[in-house]
Amino acid sequence: MGDKHLTLSELNLEGQLLGFVGGESGKYKYLQLAIPSGNVEIKLSKELRRSLSSSLVPGQQVRVCGYSKIDSRTSEIKIKAYQVTSINGCPKQDLPPETKARIMVCQKGGCLKRGGKGLLSELEKTLCDRGLLDKVTIEYTGCQKCCGSAPNCVLQLGKKKYKNIHPDAIASLLESHLTSE
């Protein structure tokens, strides 16, 4: 009983990395590559899975060395990579930042009655005045289970969370966080 895949040939492909798919983050099974004839999905060897997703970013030009196989039953061609290298060290500059700061503002009745709308408008005005509005994501949430200290909002910077702080303090924390990166 033989292998259902027959090896066709070795190949070298160059193209733009579109992203990684399959498996959990950091252990993706496939990469998607844009080449002149279209987009291809290339299976990664187990050795490559751990290292590539942290060293390459979508938009980067890469060279893929691998081999192609054909499934003798379905006649599908599969490509498996054993080496992926960056052609240029400069990825596309218009990629969004990895992590944005988040501000979660409660929009339930108790918080709204105790000044939630005013807090939200003051927060947006303060961030806009300091030029920080585009560097933060404002999310409207349900009850945050702190009704006694309403109106509630939480600032999340990376893994740190700050609760019940004034909009000016939020802007100051954001400024210091963004300048320390």
Coordinates of N, CA and C in Angstrom, one line a residue:
M1 N 0.9 -1.2 0.0 CA 0.0 0.0 0.0 C 0.9 1.2 0.0
G2 N 0.8 2.0 -1.0 CA 1.7 3.2 -1.2 C 1.1 4.5 -0.8
D3 N 1.9 5.5 -0.8 CA 1.5 6.9 -0.5 C 0.6 7.4 -1.6
K4 N -0.5 8.0 -1.2 CA -1.4 8.5 -2.2 C -0.9 9.7 -2.9
H5 N 0.2 10.4 -2.4 CA 0.8 11.5 -3.0 C 2.0 11.2 -3.7
L6 N 2.2 11.7 -4.9 CA 3.4 11.5 -5.7 C 4.1 12.8 -5.8
T7 N 5.4 12.8 -5.5 CA 6.2 14.0 -5.5 C 6.4 14.4 -7.0
L8 N 6.1 15.7 -7.3 CA 6.3 16.2 -8.7 C 7.7 16.8 -8.8
S9 N 7.9 17.9 -8.1 CA 9.2 18.6 -8.3 C 9.5 19.6 -7.1
E10 N 10.7 20.1 -7.1 CA 11.1 21.1 -6.1 C 10.7 22.4 -6.8
L11 N 10.4 23.5 -6.0 CA 10.1 24.7 -6.6 C 10.5 25.9 -5.7
N12 N 10.7 27.0 -6.3 CA 11.0 28.3 -5.6 C 9.9 29.3 -6.1
L13 N 9.2 29.9 -5.1 CA 8.2 30.9 -5.5 C 8.5 32.2 -4.8
E14 N 8.3 33.3 -5.4 CA 8.4 34.6 -4.8 C 7.1 35.3 -4.9
G15 N 6.7 36.0 -3.8 CA 5.5 36.7 -3.9 C 5.3 37.5 -2.6
Q16 N 4.1 38.1 -2.5 CA 3.7 38.9 -1.3 C 2.9 38.0 -0.3
L17 N 3.4 38.0 0.9 CA 2.7 37.2 2.0 C 1.4 37.8 2.3
L18 N 0.3 37.1 2.2 CA -1.0 37.5 2.5 C -1.4 37.3 3.9
G19 N -0.9 36.2 4.5 CA -1.2 35.9 5.9 C -1.0 34.4 6.2
F20 N -1.3 34.0 7.4 CA -1.2 32.6 7.8 C -2.6 32.1 8.2
V21 N -2.9 30.8 7.9 CA -4.2 30.2 8.2 C -4.0 28.8 8.8
G22 N -5.1 28.4 9.5 CA -5.1 27.0 10.0 C -4.3 26.9 11.3
G23 N -4.8 26.2 12.2 CA -4.1 25.9 13.5 C -4.3 27.1 14.4
E24 N -3.7 27.0 15.6 CA -3.8 28.1 16.6 C -2.7 29.1 16.3
S25 N -2.9 30.3 16.9 CA -1.9 31.4 16.7 C -0.5 31.0 17.1
G26 N 0.4 31.3 16.2 CA 1.8 30.9 16.5 C 2.2 29.5 15.9
K27 N 1.2 28.7 15.6 CA 1.4 27.4 15.0 C 0.6 27.1 13.8
Y28 N 0.5 28.2 12.9 CA -0.3 28.1 11.7 C 0.3 27.0 10.8
K29 N -0.6 26.3 10.1 CA -0.3 25.2 9.2 C 0.0 25.7 7.8
Y30 N -0.6 26.8 7.4 CA -0.4 27.2 6.0 C -0.1 28.7 5.9
L31 N 0.6 29.1 4.8 CA 0.7 30.5 4.5 C 0.1 30.8 3.2
Q32 N -0.5 32.0 3.0 CA -1.1 32.4 1.7 C -0.2 33.3 1.1
L33 N 0.1 33.1 -0.2 CA 1.1 33.9 -1.0 C 0.4 34.4 -2.3
A34 N 0.6 35.7 -2.5 CA 0.1 36.2 -3.8 C 1.3 36.2 -4.8
I35 N 1.1 35.5 -5.9 CA 2.1 35.4 -6.9 C 1.4 35.9 -8.2
P36 N 2.2 36.2 -9.3 CA 1.6 36.8 -10.5 C 0.4 36.0 -11.1
S37 N 0.5 34.6 -11.0 CA -0.6 33.8 -11.5 C -1.8 33.7 -10.6
G38 N -1.8 34.2 -9.4 CA -2.9 34.1 -8.5 C -2.4 33.9 -7.0
N39 N -3.3 33.5 -6.2 CA -3.0 33.3 -4.8 C -2.9 31.8 -4.6
V40 N -1.8 31.4 -3.8 CA -1.6 30.0 -3.5 C -1.6 29.8 -1.9
E41 N -2.0 28.6 -1.5 CA -1.9 28.2 -0.1 C -0.8 27.2 0.0
I42 N 0.2 27.4 0.9 CA 1.3 26.6 1.0 C 1.4 26.0 2.4
K43 N 1.5 24.7 2.5 CA 1.6 24.0 3.8 C 3.0 24.3 4.3
L44 N 3.1 24.5 5.6 CA 4.4 24.7 6.3 C 4.9 23.5 7.0
S45 N 6.2 23.2 6.9 CA 6.7 22.1 7.6 C 6.6 22.4 9.1
K46 N 6.6 21.4 10.0 CA 6.5 21.6 11.4 C 7.5 22.5 12.0
E47 N 8.8 22.4 11.5 CA 9.9 23.3 12.0 C 9.6 24.8 11.7
L48 N 8.9 25.1 10.5 CA 8.7 26.4 10.2 C 7.5 27.1 10.9
R49 N 6.6 26.2 11.3 CA 5.3 26.8 11.9 C 5.6 27.6 13.1
R50 N 6.5 27.3 14.0 CA 6.8 28.0 15.2 C 7.4 29.4 14.9
S51 N 8.4 29.4 14.0 CA 9.2 30.6 13.8 C 8.6 31.6 12.9
L52 N 7.9 31.3 11.9 CA 7.5 32.2 10.9 C 6.5 33.3 11.3
S53 N 5.4 32.9 12.0 CA 4.4 33.8 12.3 C 4.9 35.0 13.1
S54 N 6.0 34.9 13.8 CA 6.5 36.0 14.6 C 7.5 36.8 13.8
S55 N 8.1 36.2 12.8 CA 9.2 36.9 12.1 C 8.7 37.5 10.8
L56 N 7.6 37.1 10.2 CA 7.1 37.7 9.0 C 5.7 38.3 9.2
V57 N 5.4 39.4 8.4 CA 4.2 40.1 8.6 C 3.5 40.1 7.2
P58 N 2.2 40.1 7.1 CA 1.5 40.3 5.9 C 1.9 41.5 5.1
G59 N 2.1 41.4 3.8 CA 2.5 42.5 3.0 C 4.0 42.4 2.6
Q60 N 4.7 41.5 3.3 CA 6.2 41.4 3.1 C 6.4 40.5 1.8
Q61 N 7.5 40.8 1.1 CA 7.9 40.0 0.0 C 8.7 38.8 0.5
V62 N 8.3 37.6 0.1 CA 9.0 36.4 0.6 C 9.4 35.4 -0.6
R63 N 10.4 34.6 -0.3 CA 10.8 33.5 -1.2 C 10.5 32.2 -0.5
V64 N 9.7 31.3 -1.2 CA 9.4 30.0 -0.6 C 10.0 28.9 -1.4
C65 N 10.8 28.1 -0.7 CA 11.4 26.9 -1.3 C 10.6 25.7 -0.8
G66 N 10.2 24.8 -1.6 CA 9.5 23.7 -1.2 C 9.4 22.7 -2.4
Y67 N 8.4 21.8 -2.2 CA 8.2 20.8 -3.3 C 6.7 20.6 -3.5
S68 N 6.3 20.2 -4.7 CA 4.9 20.0 -5.0 C 4.6 18.5 -5.1
K69 N 3.4 18.1 -4.6 CA 3.0 16.7 -4.7 C 1.6 16.7 -5.4
I70 N 1.3 15.6 -6.0 CA 0.0 15.5 -6.6 C -0.7 14.3 -5.9
D71 N -2.0 14.5 -5.6 CA -2.8 13.5 -5.0 C -3.3 12.6 -6.2
S72 N -2.9 11.3 -6.2 CA -3.2 10.4 -7.3 C -4.6 10.2 -7.4
R73 N -5.4 10.3 -6.4 CA -6.9 10.1 -6.5 C -7.6 11.3 -7.0
T74 N -7.3 12.5 -6.5 CA -8.0 13.7 -6.8 C -7.4 14.6 -7.9
S75 N -6.1 14.3 -8.2 CA -5.3 15.1 -9.1 C -5.0 16.5 -8.6
E76 N -5.2 16.7 -7.3 CA -4.9 18.0 -6.7 C -3.4 18.2 -6.5
I77 N -2.9 19.4 -6.7 CA -1.5 19.6 -6.5 C -1.4 20.3 -5.1
K78 N -0.5 19.8 -4.3 CA -0.3 20.4 -3.0 C 1.2 20.9 -2.9
I79 N 1.4 22.0 -2.2 CA 2.7 22.6 -2.1 C 3.1 22.6 -0.6
K80 N 4.3 22.1 -0.3 CA 4.8 22.1 1.1 C 6.1 22.8 1.1
A81 N 6.3 23.8 2.0 CA 7.5 24.6 2.1 C 8.4 24.0 3.2
Y82 N 9.7 24.0 2.8 CA 10.7 23.7 3.8 C 11.6 24.9 4.2
Q83 N 11.5 26.0 3.4 CA 12.2 27.2 3.7 C 11.4 28.4 3.2
V84 N 11.3 29.4 4.1 CA 10.7 30.7 3.7 C 11.6 31.8 4.2
T85 N 12.0 32.7 3.3 CA 12.8 33.8 3.7 C 12.3 35.1 3.2
S86 N 12.6 36.2 3.9 CA 12.2 37.5 3.5 C 13.1 38.0 2.4
I87 N 12.5 38.6 1.3 CA 13.3 39.2 0.2 C 13.8 40.5 0.6
N88 N 12.9 41.3 1.2 CA 13.3 42.7 1.7 C 12.9 42.8 3.1
G89 N 13.6 43.5 3.9 CA 13.4 43.6 5.4 C 12.3 44.6 5.7
C90 N 11.7 45.2 4.7 CA 10.8 46.3 5.0 C 9.4 46.0 4.6
P91 N 8.5 45.6 5.6 CA 7.1 45.3 5.3 C 6.3 46.5 4.9
K92 N 5.1 46.3 4.4 CA 4.3 47.5 4.0 C 4.1 48.3 5.3
Q93 N 4.1 49.6 5.0 CA 4.0 50.6 6.1 C 2.6 50.9 6.6
D94 N 1.6 50.6 5.7 CA 0.2 51.0 6.0 C -0.5 49.9 6.9
L95 N 0.2 49.0 7.5 CA -0.4 48.0 8.3 C -0.9 48.6 9.7
P96 N -2.0 48.2 10.2 CA -2.5 48.8 11.5 C -1.5 48.4 12.6
P97 N -1.5 49.2 13.7 CA -0.7 48.8 14.8 C -1.2 47.5 15.4
E98 N -0.3 46.8 16.1 CA -0.6 45.5 16.7 C -1.7 45.6 17.7
T99 N -1.5 46.5 18.7 CA -2.6 46.6 19.7 C -2.9 48.0 20.0
K100 N -4.2 48.3 20.0 CA -4.7 49.6 20.3 C -5.1 49.6 21.8
A101 N -5.0 50.8 22.4 CA -5.6 51.0 23.7 C -7.1 50.9 23.6
R102 N -7.8 50.3 24.6 CA -9.2 50.2 24.6 C -9.8 50.9 25.8
I103 N -10.9 51.6 25.5 CA -11.7 52.2 26.6 C -13.1 51.6 26.5
M104 N -13.5 51.0 27.6 CA -14.8 50.3 27.6 C -15.7 51.1 28.5
V105 N -16.8 51.6 27.9 CA -17.7 52.5 28.6 C -19.1 51.8 28.8
C106 N -19.6 51.8 30.0 CA -20.8 51.1 30.3 C -22.0 51.9 29.7
Q107 N -22.9 51.2 29.1 CA -24.1 51.9 28.5 C -25.4 51.4 29.0
K108 N -25.4 50.8 30.2 CA -26.6 50.4 30.9 C -27.3 51.6 31.6
G109 N -28.5 51.4 31.9 CA -29.3 52.5 32.4 C -28.8 53.2 33.6
G110 N -28.3 52.5 34.6 CA -27.7 53.1 35.8 C -26.6 54.0 35.6
C111 N -25.7 53.6 34.7 CA -24.5 54.4 34.4 C -24.9 55.6 33.5
L112 N -25.9 55.4 32.6 CA -26.3 56.5 31.8 C -27.0 57.6 32.6
K113 N -27.8 57.2 33.6 CA -28.5 58.1 34.5 C -27.6 58.9 35.4
R114 N -26.5 58.3 35.7 CA -25.5 58.9 36.6 C -24.4 59.6 35.9
G115 N -24.6 60.0 34.7 CA -23.6 60.8 33.9 C -22.8 60.1 32.9
G116 N -23.3 58.9 32.4 CA -22.6 58.2 31.4 C -22.4 58.9 30.1
K117 N -23.5 59.6 29.7 CA -23.5 60.3 28.4 C -22.5 61.4 28.5
G118 N -22.5 62.1 29.6 CA -21.6 63.3 29.8 C -20.1 62.8 29.8
L119 N -19.9 61.6 30.5 CA -18.6 61.1 30.6 C -18.1 60.7 29.2
L120 N -18.9 60.1 28.4 CA -18.5 59.7 27.1 C -18.2 60.9 26.2
S121 N -19.0 61.9 26.2 CA -18.7 63.1 25.4 C -17.5 63.8 25.9
E122 N -17.3 63.9 27.2 CA -16.1 64.6 27.7 C -14.8 63.8 27.3
L123 N -14.9 62.4 27.4 CA -13.8 61.6 27.0 C -13.5 61.8 25.6
E124 N -14.5 61.8 24.7 CA -14.2 61.9 23.2 C -13.6 63.3 23.0
K125 N -14.1 64.4 23.6 CA -13.6 65.7 23.4 C -12.1 65.8 23.9
T126 N -11.8 65.3 25.1 CA -10.5 65.3 25.6 C -9.5 64.6 24.7
L127 N -9.9 63.4 24.3 CA -9.0 62.6 23.4 C -8.8 63.3 22.0
C128 N -9.9 64.0 21.5 CA -9.8 64.7 20.3 C -8.9 65.9 20.4
D129 N -9.0 66.7 21.5 CA -8.2 67.8 21.7 C -6.7 67.5 21.8
R130 N -6.4 66.3 22.3 CA -5.0 65.9 22.5 C -4.5 65.1 21.3
G131 N -5.3 64.9 20.3 CA -4.9 64.1 19.1 C -4.8 62.6 19.4
L132 N -5.5 62.1 20.3 CA -5.4 60.7 20.7 C -6.6 59.8 20.2
L133 N -7.6 60.4 19.6 CA -8.8 59.7 19.3 C -8.6 58.5 18.4
D134 N -7.6 58.7 17.4 CA -7.3 57.6 16.4 C -6.4 56.5 17.0
K135 N -5.9 56.7 18.2 CA -5.0 55.7 18.8 C -5.7 54.9 19.8
V136 N -7.0 55.0 19.9 CA -7.7 54.3 20.9 C -9.0 53.7 20.3
T137 N -9.5 52.6 20.9 CA -10.8 52.1 20.5 C -11.8 52.3 21.6
I138 N -12.9 52.9 21.4 CA -13.9 53.1 22.4 C -15.0 52.1 22.2
E139 N -15.2 51.3 23.2 CA -16.2 50.2 23.1 C -17.3 50.5 24.1
Y140 N -18.6 50.3 23.6 CA -19.7 50.4 24.5 C -20.1 49.1 25.1
T141 N -20.1 48.9 26.4 CA -20.3 47.6 27.0 C -21.7 47.6 27.8
G142 N -22.0 46.4 28.2 CA -23.1 46.2 29.1 C -22.6 46.5 30.5
C143 N -23.4 46.1 31.5 CA -23.1 46.3 32.9 C -21.7 45.8 33.2
Q144 N -20.9 46.6 33.9 CA -19.6 46.2 34.3 C -19.5 45.7 35.8
K145 N -20.7 45.6 36.4 CA -20.9 45.1 37.8 C -20.2 46.0 38.8
C146 N -20.2 47.3 38.6 CA -19.7 48.3 39.6 C -20.6 49.4 39.7
C147 N -21.9 49.1 39.8 CA -23.0 50.1 39.7 C -22.8 51.2 40.8
G148 N -22.2 50.9 41.9 CA -22.1 51.8 43.0 C -21.1 53.0 42.7
S149 N -20.3 52.8 41.7 CA -19.3 53.8 41.3 C -19.6 54.4 39.9
A150 N -20.9 54.3 39.5 CA -21.3 54.7 38.2 C -21.1 56.2 38.0
P151 N -20.8 56.7 36.8 CA -20.7 56.0 35.5 C -19.3 55.3 35.4
N152 N -19.3 54.1 34.8 CA -18.1 53.3 34.7 C -17.5 53.3 33.4
C153 N -16.2 53.4 33.4 CA -15.4 53.1 32.2 C -14.1 52.5 32.6
V154 N -13.5 51.7 31.7 CA -12.3 51.0 32.0 C -11.3 51.3 30.8
L155 N -10.1 51.7 31.2 CA -9.0 51.9 30.2 C -8.1 50.7 30.2
Q156 N -7.9 50.0 29.1 CA -7.0 48.9 29.0 C -5.9 49.2 28.1
L157 N -4.7 49.2 28.7 CA -3.4 49.4 27.9 C -2.6 48.1 28.0
G158 N -2.6 47.4 26.9 CA -1.9 46.1 27.0 C -2.7 45.2 27.9
K159 N -2.0 44.7 29.0 CA -2.6 43.8 29.9 C -3.1 44.6 31.2
K160 N -2.8 45.9 31.3 CA -3.2 46.7 32.5 C -4.5 47.3 32.2
K161 N -5.3 47.3 33.3 CA -6.6 47.9 33.3 C -6.7 49.0 34.4
Y162 N -7.3 50.1 34.0 CA -7.5 51.2 34.9 C -9.0 51.5 35.0
K163 N -9.6 51.5 36.2 CA -11.0 51.7 36.4 C -11.3 53.0 37.1
N164 N -12.5 53.5 36.7 CA -13.1 54.7 37.3 C -12.1 55.9 37.4
I165 N -11.6 56.3 36.2 CA -10.7 57.4 36.2 C -11.2 58.5 35.3
H166 N -10.9 59.7 35.5 CA -11.4 60.9 34.8 C -10.8 61.0 33.4
P167 N -11.6 61.5 32.4 CA -11.1 61.6 31.1 C -9.7 62.2 30.9
D168 N -9.4 63.3 31.7 CA -8.0 63.9 31.6 C -7.0 62.9 32.1
A169 N -7.3 62.1 33.1 CA -6.3 61.1 33.5 C -6.1 60.0 32.5
I170 N -7.2 59.6 31.8 CA -7.1 58.7 30.7 C -6.2 59.2 29.6
A171 N -6.4 60.4 29.2 CA -5.6 61.0 28.2 C -4.1 61.1 28.6
S172 N -3.8 61.4 29.8 CA -2.5 61.4 30.3 C -1.8 60.0 30.3
L173 N -2.6 59.0 30.8 CA -2.1 57.7 30.7 C -1.8 57.2 29.3
L174 N -2.7 57.6 28.4 CA -2.5 57.2 27.0 C -1.2 57.8 26.4
E175 N -1.1 59.1 26.7 CA 0.1 59.8 26.2 C 1.4 59.2 26.7
S176 N 1.5 58.9 28.0 CA 2.7 58.3 28.6 C 2.9 56.8 28.0
H177 N 1.8 56.1 27.8 CA 1.9 54.8 27.3 C 2.4 54.8 25.8
L178 N 1.9 55.7 25.0 CA 2.3 55.8 23.6 C 3.7 56.3 23.4
T179 N 4.2 57.1 24.3 CA 5.6 57.6 24.2 C 6.6 56.6 24.7
S180 N 6.1 55.7 25.6 CA 7.1 54.7 26.1 C 7.2 53.5 25.2
E181 N 6.4 53.4 24.1 CA 6.5 52.2 23.2 C 7.7 52.4 22.3

